[in-house]
Amino acid sequence: MDKVLKEDDVIADLSSIDKYPQVTKLCKPDDGDQIITVAQVPGLQLTIPSQCLTDDVTITLTVYYWDSPYRCGLPSQDDTNLINLSPIVRLEPDGYQFNCQQSNKVMLQLPIPSADELCQKFDINNIGELALQLAQRNQLDAKWHIEIVADLPDITITKANDISCILIPICHFSDRFVFFRTIYSKVTRFLFRSYQQEVIAVGYLSSIDVAQSMVNLTLYLIRSDFNDARINRIVHGSSQDIKLSCGRNNKAILENGLYKIIFDLYGLQCKHTLERDLKIDWSDNVEGYHQYDYHCVILNSIDQLRRVADFEIKPIGNQKNQNSEYITLEMPPSASSESSSSPLTPTTTQTDQASANTANNISVNQLQQVLDNNSEEFSRYVPVDAMLSILKRKKILDDRDVTNIGNKQHKQDRIDSLFEIFHKHLSGIDLLTFCQLLQKQGKRSTQEFGRKLETELTQSTS
């Protein structure tokens, strides 16, 4: 399991839930300042000065943690992981406007229970040093409105009962939460309890045993908030495996509870049980997916194998939604179209290609000059320990480089060693990749250094 933060270190009770925390209160201007809290979510607080209310209003505060469909609609960035720092909080009546004044503001306090662990991981003193983003939308909006926290006035980081919180002045009610993005997948993504999640269905066929007319079928049900890189690490099929397409919508929202997964005969016949039990508890499932393997006989000729199998996911517990979900797996139209159209296949944009061409044209002397001009910032902003495995995976460093750097006792020595390797051996395209990796870190200063370094790299050839 690739995570470094333990849920027990963040929230004491991650047990399965059957409803979302909610508080409703009638607020009147004559009753003075109002403070609304939610017992199940320490640190969450809404403070309403009496001067901001013009009439009586019944206010409802609901916490949706990080569940679907409430989190859906975020812009995707396939090469980074979105880390939710606060739960999603809904304030109602939706769109209600306050009488905002400079001296009296309605303040929403969102808890960030993972702040201390993240500060330690990213070697920062304050959670505000990360590139925090605030998402908000009204209930009828399909997309979230995203703002950079550092660009917003009057937002502060504070502590409430030893829990780091972000204080946000608001003038109207909507859904809100705080997050940041990072290239690291080893930052825990499950900081809060969960009642339901949206999953995507992914199916794979192994190489077909033509003589025996046998094949292995694997069905994955994976959280839909995983990016493509993480999904690829989960499925890790061989190059001979066939990625199946879904004949119907391949997404479904599954609540906590018991289910039956029923294999319906179509192009394949399962040699084992057709019904399997599925227990969903998203608060406990830290991997974020379920996998089912079937050893099957091909019923028709291989050439006629089009519709592979149907699955019914049938609730048999106390779920509120007792309707079954259905999945149809089909052969892709062709191997070539599958490989070119798969959402898991990386593509190169024209912008990326232009940057790559520029990087390929940079001379060794130009590259060394760019590094020399930024040596102090390199030492200050490059998170050397966190990036070694990424640089190895990108083949910028080899095993010997990683070992030699890792054996240095002091951090500054490790940074100097990395700088020296870059200075002597790095190509222009490798430095460009390094710049882009820096821009996908969670720390704002590191992102800014990555952008500055890339700009100087591309300008050095002009």
Short mmCIF file of C-alpha atoms in Angstrom, two decimals:
data_model
loop_
_atom_site.label_atom_id
_atom_site.label_comp_id
_atom_site.label_asym_id
_atom_site.label_seq_id
_atom_site.Cartn_x
_atom_site.Cartn_y
_atom_site.Cartn_z
CA MET A 1 0.00 0.00 0.00
CA ASP A 2 1.57 3.28 -1.13
CA LYS A 3 0.74 5.77 1.59
CA VAL A 4 2.71 7.41 4.35
CA LEU A 5 0.06 9.00 6.53
CA LYS A 6 -2.03 6.78 8.76
CA GLU A 7 -5.72 7.45 9.04
CA ASP A 8 -5.53 6.86 12.81
CA ASP A 9 -3.12 9.80 13.02
CA VAL A 10 -5.66 12.12 11.41
CA ILE A 11 -9.13 11.14 12.56
CA ALA A 12 -9.85 8.93 15.54
CA ASP A 13 -12.99 7.35 14.11
CA LEU A 14 -13.00 6.31 10.46
CA SER A 15 -15.73 3.74 10.93
CA SER A 16 -18.38 3.24 8.29
CA ILE A 17 -21.16 5.81 8.28
CA ASP A 18 -24.77 5.61 7.14
CA LYS A 19 -25.53 9.34 6.93
CA TYR A 20 -23.76 12.68 6.67
CA PRO A 21 -23.30 15.01 9.65
CA GLN A 22 -25.82 17.85 9.52
CA VAL A 23 -26.83 20.73 11.79
CA THR A 24 -29.83 23.04 11.30
CA LYS A 25 -30.38 26.24 13.27
CA LEU A 26 -32.86 29.12 13.13
CA CYS A 27 -30.86 32.34 13.25
CA LYS A 28 -32.43 35.70 14.11
CA PRO A 29 -30.79 39.15 14.03
CA ASP A 30 -32.10 39.90 17.52
CA ASP A 31 -30.41 36.83 19.00
CA GLY A 32 -26.90 38.26 18.64
CA ASP A 33 -23.89 36.62 16.97
CA GLN A 34 -24.41 33.01 15.89
CA ILE A 35 -21.87 30.17 16.02
CA ILE A 36 -22.69 26.83 14.37
CA THR A 37 -20.48 23.77 14.87
CA VAL A 38 -20.71 20.08 13.95
CA ALA A 39 -19.78 17.66 16.73
CA GLN A 40 -18.62 14.92 14.34
CA VAL A 41 -16.17 17.25 12.54
CA PRO A 42 -13.87 19.01 15.06
CA GLY A 43 -12.69 22.43 13.92
CA LEU A 44 -15.59 23.09 11.55
CA GLN A 45 -17.35 26.31 12.51
CA LEU A 46 -19.59 28.97 10.96
CA THR A 47 -19.62 32.37 12.69
CA ILE A 48 -22.34 34.87 11.78
CA PRO A 49 -22.31 38.39 13.30
CA SER A 50 -25.83 39.60 14.00
CA GLN A 51 -25.27 42.67 11.77
CA CYS A 52 -24.91 40.34 8.74
CA LEU A 53 -28.47 39.04 9.09
CA THR A 54 -31.32 41.12 7.68
CA ASP A 55 -34.09 38.67 8.55
CA ASP A 56 -34.75 35.34 10.23
CA VAL A 57 -33.20 32.44 8.34
CA THR A 58 -32.95 28.68 8.94
CA ILE A 59 -29.38 27.68 8.23
CA THR A 60 -28.30 24.11 7.48
CA LEU A 61 -24.68 22.96 7.47
CA THR A 62 -23.96 19.51 5.97
CA VAL A 63 -20.61 17.73 5.70
CA TYR A 64 -20.15 15.45 2.68
CA TYR A 65 -16.54 14.50 3.48
CA TRP A 66 -15.01 13.66 0.06
CA ASP A 67 -17.88 11.67 -1.40
CA SER A 68 -19.49 11.43 -4.82
CA PRO A 69 -21.42 13.01 -6.40
CA TYR A 70 -20.64 16.06 -4.26
CA ARG A 71 -16.99 16.23 -5.33
CA CYS A 72 -17.68 15.62 -9.06
CA GLY A 73 -17.07 18.41 -11.56
CA LEU A 74 -13.46 19.25 -10.71
CA PRO A 75 -11.13 20.01 -13.65
CA SER A 76 -8.93 16.98 -14.31
CA GLN A 77 -5.14 16.99 -14.36
CA ASP A 78 -4.16 13.45 -15.17
CA ASP A 79 -0.55 13.74 -14.05
CA THR A 80 -1.22 15.00 -10.53
CA ASN A 81 -3.09 13.74 -7.49
CA LEU A 82 -5.74 15.96 -5.93
CA ILE A 83 -5.45 15.90 -2.15
CA ASN A 84 -8.54 17.11 -0.30
CA LEU A 85 -7.44 18.91 2.84
CA SER A 86 -10.86 19.80 4.21
CA PRO A 87 -14.21 18.05 3.92
CA ILE A 88 -16.78 19.33 1.45
CA VAL A 89 -19.17 21.57 3.38
CA ARG A 90 -22.59 22.60 2.08
CA LEU A 91 -24.19 25.77 3.48
CA GLU A 92 -27.92 26.31 2.91
CA PRO A 93 -30.13 28.00 1.85
CA ASP A 94 -28.06 27.75 -1.33
CA GLY A 95 -27.07 31.19 -2.60
CA TYR A 96 -28.32 33.06 0.49
CA GLN A 97 -26.72 36.53 0.63
CA PHE A 98 -25.48 38.17 3.80
CA ASN A 99 -25.26 41.86 4.59
CA CYS A 100 -21.47 41.89 4.30
CA GLN A 101 -19.52 44.71 5.94
CA GLN A 102 -15.81 45.33 6.22
CA SER A 103 -15.94 45.26 10.01
CA ASN A 104 -18.41 42.38 10.33
CA LYS A 105 -17.92 39.33 8.15
CA VAL A 106 -19.39 35.85 8.13
CA MET A 107 -16.48 33.46 8.67
CA LEU A 108 -16.35 29.80 7.65
CA GLN A 109 -13.67 27.79 9.46
CA LEU A 110 -12.66 24.62 7.60
CA PRO A 111 -10.49 22.06 9.45
CA ILE A 112 -7.31 20.67 7.85
CA PRO A 113 -6.62 17.66 10.10
CA SER A 114 -3.64 16.46 8.04
CA ALA A 115 -1.72 19.75 8.29
CA ASP A 116 1.02 18.61 10.68
CA GLU A 117 1.74 15.43 8.71
CA LEU A 118 1.89 17.34 5.41
CA CYS A 119 4.20 19.98 6.87
CA GLN A 120 6.56 17.21 7.92
CA LYS A 121 6.39 15.48 4.55
CA PHE A 122 7.00 18.63 2.51
CA ASP A 123 9.51 20.08 4.99
CA ILE A 124 7.55 23.29 5.55
CA ASN A 125 6.66 25.28 8.65
CA ASN A 126 3.09 26.18 7.76
CA ILE A 127 0.39 24.50 5.69
CA GLY A 128 -0.07 27.84 3.92
CA GLU A 129 3.24 27.26 2.11
CA LEU A 130 1.52 24.61 -0.02
CA ALA A 131 -0.25 25.72 -3.19
CA LEU A 132 -3.66 25.64 -1.55
CA GLN A 133 -6.76 26.05 -3.69
CA LEU A 134 -10.32 26.89 -2.65
CA ALA A 135 -13.19 25.29 -4.57
CA GLN A 136 -16.74 26.60 -4.38
CA ARG A 137 -19.96 26.23 -6.33
CA ASN A 138 -23.71 26.52 -5.94
CA GLN A 139 -25.76 23.34 -6.02
CA LEU A 140 -26.96 23.84 -9.60
CA ASP A 141 -23.45 24.48 -10.95
CA ALA A 142 -21.87 21.62 -12.89
CA LYS A 143 -18.30 22.82 -12.37
CA TRP A 144 -16.39 24.09 -9.38
CA HIS A 145 -14.98 27.62 -9.30
CA ILE A 146 -11.32 27.34 -8.28
CA GLU A 147 -9.27 30.12 -6.66
CA ILE A 148 -5.69 30.22 -5.40
CA VAL A 149 -5.80 30.77 -1.64
CA ALA A 150 -2.64 32.90 -1.66
CA ASP A 151 -4.36 35.35 -4.03
CA LEU A 152 -7.42 35.83 -1.81
CA PRO A 153 -7.50 38.63 0.80
CA ASP A 154 -8.44 38.09 4.43
CA ILE A 155 -7.96 34.30 4.40
CA THR A 156 -5.90 33.09 7.35
CA ILE A 157 -4.54 29.85 8.76
CA THR A 158 -5.30 29.30 12.44
CA LYS A 159 -5.46 26.62 15.14
CA ALA A 160 -8.60 25.44 16.91
CA ASN A 161 -8.12 22.83 19.64
CA ASP A 162 -4.77 21.79 18.09
CA ILE A 163 -6.38 21.34 14.65
CA SER A 164 -5.11 23.53 11.80
CA CYS A 165 -7.95 25.40 10.13
CA ILE A 166 -8.42 27.87 7.32
CA LEU A 167 -10.64 30.89 7.98
CA ILE A 168 -12.60 32.10 4.96
CA PRO A 169 -14.79 35.23 4.85
CA ILE A 170 -18.00 34.53 2.90
CA CYS A 171 -20.89 36.66 1.66
CA HIS A 172 -23.16 33.91 0.36
CA PHE A 173 -23.89 30.23 0.94
CA SER A 174 -22.55 27.50 -1.36
CA ASP A 175 -20.47 24.29 -1.28
CA ARG A 176 -16.80 24.76 -0.37
CA PHE A 177 -13.61 22.80 0.34
CA VAL A 178 -9.82 23.26 0.26
CA PHE A 179 -7.34 21.08 -1.66
CA PHE A 180 -3.96 21.03 -3.37
CA ARG A 181 -2.37 19.00 -6.12
CA THR A 182 0.86 17.04 -6.06
CA ILE A 183 2.64 14.52 -8.22
CA TYR A 184 3.12 12.26 -5.21
CA SER A 185 0.79 9.30 -4.88
CA LYS A 186 2.20 8.46 -1.44
CA VAL A 187 0.21 11.21 0.22
CA THR A 188 -2.85 9.72 1.82
CA ARG A 189 -6.03 10.55 -0.04
CA PHE A 190 -8.49 9.25 2.54
CA LEU A 191 -8.45 11.68 5.44
CA PHE A 192 -12.14 11.50 6.21
CA ARG A 193 -14.83 8.93 6.67
CA SER A 194 -16.88 8.06 3.60
CA TYR A 195 -20.43 6.94 2.94
CA GLN A 196 -20.36 6.44 -0.83
CA GLN A 197 -17.98 6.79 -3.77
CA GLU A 198 -18.23 6.82 -7.53
CA VAL A 199 -16.35 3.96 -9.20
CA ILE A 200 -15.35 3.26 -12.76
CA ALA A 201 -15.39 -0.25 -14.21
CA VAL A 202 -12.26 -1.46 -16.02
CA GLY A 203 -12.03 -4.90 -17.62
CA TYR A 204 -9.11 -6.87 -19.06
CA LEU A 205 -8.81 -10.16 -20.94
CA SER A 206 -5.60 -12.17 -20.79
CA SER A 207 -4.03 -13.77 -23.83
CA ILE A 208 -6.49 -16.30 -25.23
CA ASP A 209 -5.63 -20.00 -24.99
CA VAL A 210 -6.84 -20.91 -28.49
CA ALA A 211 -6.37 -24.66 -28.03
CA GLN A 212 -8.54 -24.80 -24.89
CA SER A 213 -10.77 -21.81 -25.75
CA MET A 214 -9.93 -20.45 -22.30
CA VAL A 215 -9.27 -16.92 -21.14
CA ASN A 216 -8.90 -15.02 -17.85
CA LEU A 217 -11.15 -12.03 -17.24
CA THR A 218 -10.37 -9.38 -14.61
CA LEU A 219 -12.90 -6.81 -13.48
CA TYR A 220 -11.77 -3.74 -11.51
CA LEU A 221 -14.04 -1.32 -9.67
CA ILE A 222 -11.83 1.72 -9.02
CA ARG A 223 -12.54 5.05 -7.35
CA SER A 224 -13.18 7.58 -10.10
CA ASP A 225 -11.05 10.29 -8.45
CA PHE A 226 -7.90 8.27 -9.23
CA ASN A 227 -5.86 9.73 -12.07
CA ASP A 228 -4.80 7.64 -15.07
CA ALA A 229 -1.30 7.00 -13.72
CA ARG A 230 -2.71 5.51 -10.52
CA ILE A 231 -5.24 3.41 -12.44
CA ASN A 232 -2.41 2.08 -14.61
CA ARG A 233 -0.49 1.03 -11.49
CA ILE A 234 -3.56 -0.83 -10.24
CA VAL A 235 -4.37 -2.75 -13.41
CA HIS A 236 -0.68 -3.30 -14.41
CA GLY A 237 -1.75 -5.70 -17.17
CA SER A 238 0.80 -7.24 -19.49
CA SER A 239 1.24 -5.91 -23.01
CA GLN A 240 -0.70 -8.94 -24.27
CA ASP A 241 -3.82 -8.16 -22.23
CA ILE A 242 -6.83 -6.72 -24.01
CA LYS A 243 -8.45 -3.69 -22.42
CA LEU A 244 -12.20 -4.09 -22.77
CA SER A 245 -14.62 -1.29 -23.49
CA CYS A 246 -17.82 -0.72 -21.53
CA GLY A 247 -20.95 -1.02 -23.62
CA ARG A 248 -22.86 1.12 -21.14
CA ASN A 249 -21.93 3.84 -18.72
CA ASN A 250 -18.91 2.50 -16.83
CA LYS A 251 -19.50 4.66 -13.75
CA ALA A 252 -21.64 3.94 -10.70
CA ILE A 253 -22.03 5.31 -7.19
CA LEU A 254 -21.76 2.58 -4.56
CA GLU A 255 -22.75 3.15 -0.94
CA ASN A 256 -21.22 1.36 2.01
CA GLY A 257 -22.88 -2.03 2.41
CA LEU A 258 -23.17 -5.58 1.08
CA TYR A 259 -23.57 -6.45 -2.60
CA LYS A 260 -23.68 -9.47 -4.90
CA ILE A 261 -21.66 -9.29 -8.12
CA ILE A 262 -23.48 -11.56 -10.56
CA PHE A 263 -21.65 -12.78 -13.68
CA ASP A 264 -24.15 -13.04 -16.54
CA LEU A 265 -23.25 -15.51 -19.29
CA TYR A 266 -22.75 -13.96 -22.68
CA GLY A 267 -19.58 -14.46 -24.73
CA LEU A 268 -17.85 -16.15 -21.81
CA GLN A 269 -18.85 -18.79 -19.30
CA CYS A 270 -17.23 -18.58 -15.89
CA LYS A 271 -15.89 -21.95 -14.69
CA HIS A 272 -16.41 -21.04 -11.03
CA THR A 273 -19.17 -19.39 -9.04
CA LEU A 274 -21.26 -16.85 -10.91
CA GLU A 275 -22.10 -14.88 -7.75
CA ARG A 276 -19.57 -13.28 -5.46
CA ASP A 277 -19.93 -11.20 -2.33
CA LEU A 278 -18.79 -7.59 -2.27
CA LYS A 279 -18.50 -5.64 0.96
CA ILE A 280 -18.09 -1.90 0.46
CA ASP A 281 -16.69 0.22 3.29
CA TRP A 282 -14.97 3.22 1.76
CA SER A 283 -13.67 4.39 5.13
CA ASP A 284 -11.75 1.13 5.55
CA ASN A 285 -10.74 0.44 1.92
CA VAL A 286 -7.46 2.33 1.76
CA GLU A 287 -6.56 0.81 -1.62
CA GLY A 288 -9.62 2.42 -3.19
CA TYR A 289 -10.58 -0.42 -5.52
CA HIS A 290 -11.96 -3.97 -5.74
CA GLN A 291 -10.66 -6.66 -8.09
CA TYR A 292 -12.39 -9.85 -9.31
CA ASP A 293 -10.76 -12.56 -11.45
CA TYR A 294 -12.67 -15.09 -13.53
CA HIS A 295 -11.37 -18.17 -15.37
CA CYS A 296 -13.65 -18.51 -18.38
CA VAL A 297 -14.54 -20.67 -21.37
CA ILE A 298 -15.21 -18.89 -24.67
CA LEU A 299 -18.74 -19.90 -25.73
CA ASN A 300 -18.56 -18.78 -29.36
CA SER A 301 -15.74 -18.69 -31.85
CA ILE A 302 -13.00 -16.21 -31.10
CA ASP A 303 -13.81 -14.21 -34.24
CA GLN A 304 -17.38 -13.76 -33.02
CA LEU A 305 -16.42 -12.76 -29.49
CA ARG A 306 -17.77 -9.22 -29.22
CA ARG A 307 -19.87 -8.85 -26.08
CA VAL A 308 -17.76 -10.49 -23.42
CA ALA A 309 -19.81 -10.47 -20.22
CA ASP A 310 -22.47 -8.63 -18.25
CA PHE A 311 -22.28 -7.95 -14.53
CA GLU A 312 -25.00 -6.99 -12.10
CA ILE A 313 -23.98 -5.28 -8.85
CA LYS A 314 -26.95 -5.96 -6.60
CA PRO A 315 -27.40 -4.36 -3.15
CA ILE A 316 -28.29 -6.93 -0.48
CA GLY A 317 -27.71 -4.78 2.60
CA ASN A 318 -29.35 -1.69 4.07
CA GLN A 319 -28.27 0.73 1.35
CA LYS A 320 -30.66 3.58 0.68
CA ASN A 321 -30.43 2.91 -3.06
CA GLN A 322 -31.61 -0.66 -3.61
CA ASN A 323 -31.35 -0.50 -7.41
CA SER A 324 -28.80 -2.71 -9.13
CA GLU A 325 -25.98 -1.29 -11.24
CA TYR A 326 -25.12 -2.99 -14.55
CA ILE A 327 -21.81 -3.29 -16.39
CA THR A 328 -21.32 -4.59 -19.93
CA LEU A 329 -17.81 -5.46 -21.10
CA GLU A 330 -17.14 -5.66 -24.83
CA MET A 331 -14.17 -6.31 -27.06
CA PRO A 332 -12.63 -3.10 -28.42
CA PRO A 333 -13.31 -2.38 -32.11
CA SER A 334 -9.70 -3.19 -32.92
CA ALA A 335 -6.37 -3.41 -31.19
CA SER A 336 -5.11 -0.34 -33.01
CA SER A 337 -8.08 1.84 -32.16
CA GLU A 338 -7.98 0.62 -28.58
CA SER A 339 -4.39 1.62 -28.14
CA SER A 340 -4.93 5.00 -29.73
CA SER A 341 -8.21 5.92 -28.08
CA SER A 342 -7.71 4.55 -24.58
CA PRO A 343 -7.91 7.24 -21.91
CA LEU A 344 -4.96 5.55 -20.24
CA THR A 345 -2.69 6.21 -23.22
CA PRO A 346 -0.59 9.33 -22.74
CA THR A 347 -0.60 11.89 -25.54
CA THR A 348 1.83 14.63 -26.47
CA THR A 349 0.40 18.09 -27.02
CA GLN A 350 1.80 20.52 -29.57
CA THR A 351 2.99 22.74 -26.73
CA ASP A 352 4.84 19.83 -25.09
CA GLN A 353 6.42 18.91 -28.41
CA ALA A 354 7.58 22.48 -29.03
CA SER A 355 9.14 22.63 -25.57
CA ALA A 356 10.82 19.27 -26.16
CA ASN A 357 12.26 20.45 -29.48
CA THR A 358 13.62 23.57 -27.80
CA ALA A 359 15.17 21.50 -25.00
CA ASN A 360 16.81 19.15 -27.50
CA ASN A 361 18.55 22.12 -29.12
CA ILE A 362 20.16 23.46 -25.97
CA SER A 363 23.92 23.02 -25.76
CA VAL A 364 25.77 21.64 -22.76
CA ASN A 365 27.26 25.06 -22.02
CA GLN A 366 23.83 26.71 -22.15
CA LEU A 367 22.37 24.07 -19.85
CA GLN A 368 25.19 24.46 -17.35
CA GLN A 369 24.78 28.24 -17.45
CA VAL A 370 21.07 27.94 -16.62
CA LEU A 371 21.89 25.68 -13.67
CA ASP A 372 24.72 27.91 -12.44
CA ASN A 373 22.46 30.97 -12.55
CA ASN A 374 19.98 29.16 -10.31
CA SER A 375 22.27 27.21 -7.99
CA GLU A 376 21.15 28.98 -4.81
CA GLU A 377 17.46 28.55 -5.59
CA PHE A 378 18.14 24.93 -6.57
CA SER A 379 19.55 24.34 -3.10
CA ARG A 380 16.65 26.15 -1.43
CA TYR A 381 13.62 24.84 -3.31
CA VAL A 382 14.36 21.36 -4.69
CA PRO A 383 12.89 18.63 -2.38
CA VAL A 384 15.71 16.20 -3.09
CA ASP A 385 14.59 13.34 -0.81
CA ALA A 386 11.03 13.31 -2.11
CA MET A 387 12.10 13.46 -5.77
CA LEU A 388 14.70 10.69 -5.95
CA SER A 389 12.22 7.90 -6.71
CA ILE A 390 10.40 10.06 -9.27
CA LEU A 391 13.65 10.97 -11.05
CA LYS A 392 14.58 7.29 -11.13
CA ARG A 393 11.18 6.34 -12.54
CA LYS A 394 11.58 9.00 -15.24
CA LYS A 395 15.06 7.56 -16.00
CA ILE A 396 16.73 10.88 -15.24
CA LEU A 397 18.72 9.16 -12.50
CA ASP A 398 19.88 5.54 -12.47
CA ASP A 399 20.16 3.17 -9.51
CA ARG A 400 23.76 4.15 -8.81
CA ASP A 401 22.89 7.86 -8.79
CA VAL A 402 20.00 7.32 -6.35
CA THR A 403 22.17 5.17 -4.06
CA ASN A 404 25.06 7.64 -4.06
CA ILE A 405 22.79 10.58 -3.27
CA GLY A 406 20.82 8.66 -0.65
CA ASN A 407 24.00 7.66 1.18
CA LYS A 408 24.89 11.28 1.92
CA GLN A 409 24.24 11.96 5.61
CA HIS A 410 23.28 15.63 5.36
CA LYS A 411 20.51 17.06 3.21
CA GLN A 412 22.71 19.81 1.76
CA ASP A 413 25.23 17.16 0.65
CA ARG A 414 22.41 15.26 -1.09
CA ILE A 415 21.30 18.43 -2.87
CA ASP A 416 24.88 19.24 -3.92
CA SER A 417 25.30 15.71 -5.25
CA LEU A 418 22.11 15.97 -7.31
CA PHE A 419 23.17 19.37 -8.67
CA GLU A 420 26.57 17.96 -9.65
CA ILE A 421 25.00 15.04 -11.54
CA PHE A 422 22.69 17.44 -13.37
CA HIS A 423 25.58 19.77 -14.16
CA LYS A 424 27.73 17.02 -15.67
CA HIS A 425 25.34 14.60 -17.31
CA LEU A 426 21.86 16.02 -17.75
CA SER A 427 20.42 16.57 -21.22
CA GLY A 428 18.15 19.44 -22.19
CA ILE A 429 15.09 17.23 -22.40
CA ASP A 430 15.85 15.75 -18.97
CA LEU A 431 16.14 19.22 -17.46
CA LEU A 432 12.83 20.19 -19.07
CA THR A 433 11.21 17.11 -17.50
CA PHE A 434 12.74 18.05 -14.16
CA CYS A 435 11.28 21.57 -14.45
CA GLN A 436 7.84 20.14 -15.13
CA LEU A 437 8.13 17.77 -12.17
CA LEU A 438 8.97 20.70 -9.90
CA GLN A 439 5.80 22.45 -11.06
CA LYS A 440 3.75 19.45 -9.91
CA GLN A 441 4.97 19.56 -6.33
CA GLY A 442 2.69 20.72 -3.56
CA LYS A 443 4.86 23.58 -2.30
CA ARG A 444 4.23 26.95 -3.99
CA SER A 445 7.86 28.11 -3.88
CA THR A 446 8.98 24.86 -5.57
CA GLN A 447 6.35 25.26 -8.30
CA GLU A 448 7.46 28.85 -8.96
CA PHE A 449 11.11 27.79 -9.18
CA GLY A 450 10.18 25.08 -11.69
CA ARG A 451 8.40 27.64 -13.89
CA LYS A 452 11.33 30.07 -13.66
CA LEU A 453 13.85 27.36 -14.53
CA GLU A 454 11.81 26.20 -17.53
CA THR A 455 11.46 29.78 -18.80
CA GLU A 456 15.21 30.34 -18.65
CA LEU A 457 15.81 26.98 -20.31
CA THR A 458 13.57 27.77 -23.30
CA GLN A 459 14.87 31.34 -23.60
CA SER A 460 18.50 30.25 -23.60
CA THR A 461 18.19 28.96 -27.19
CA SER A 462 16.48 32.07 -28.59
#
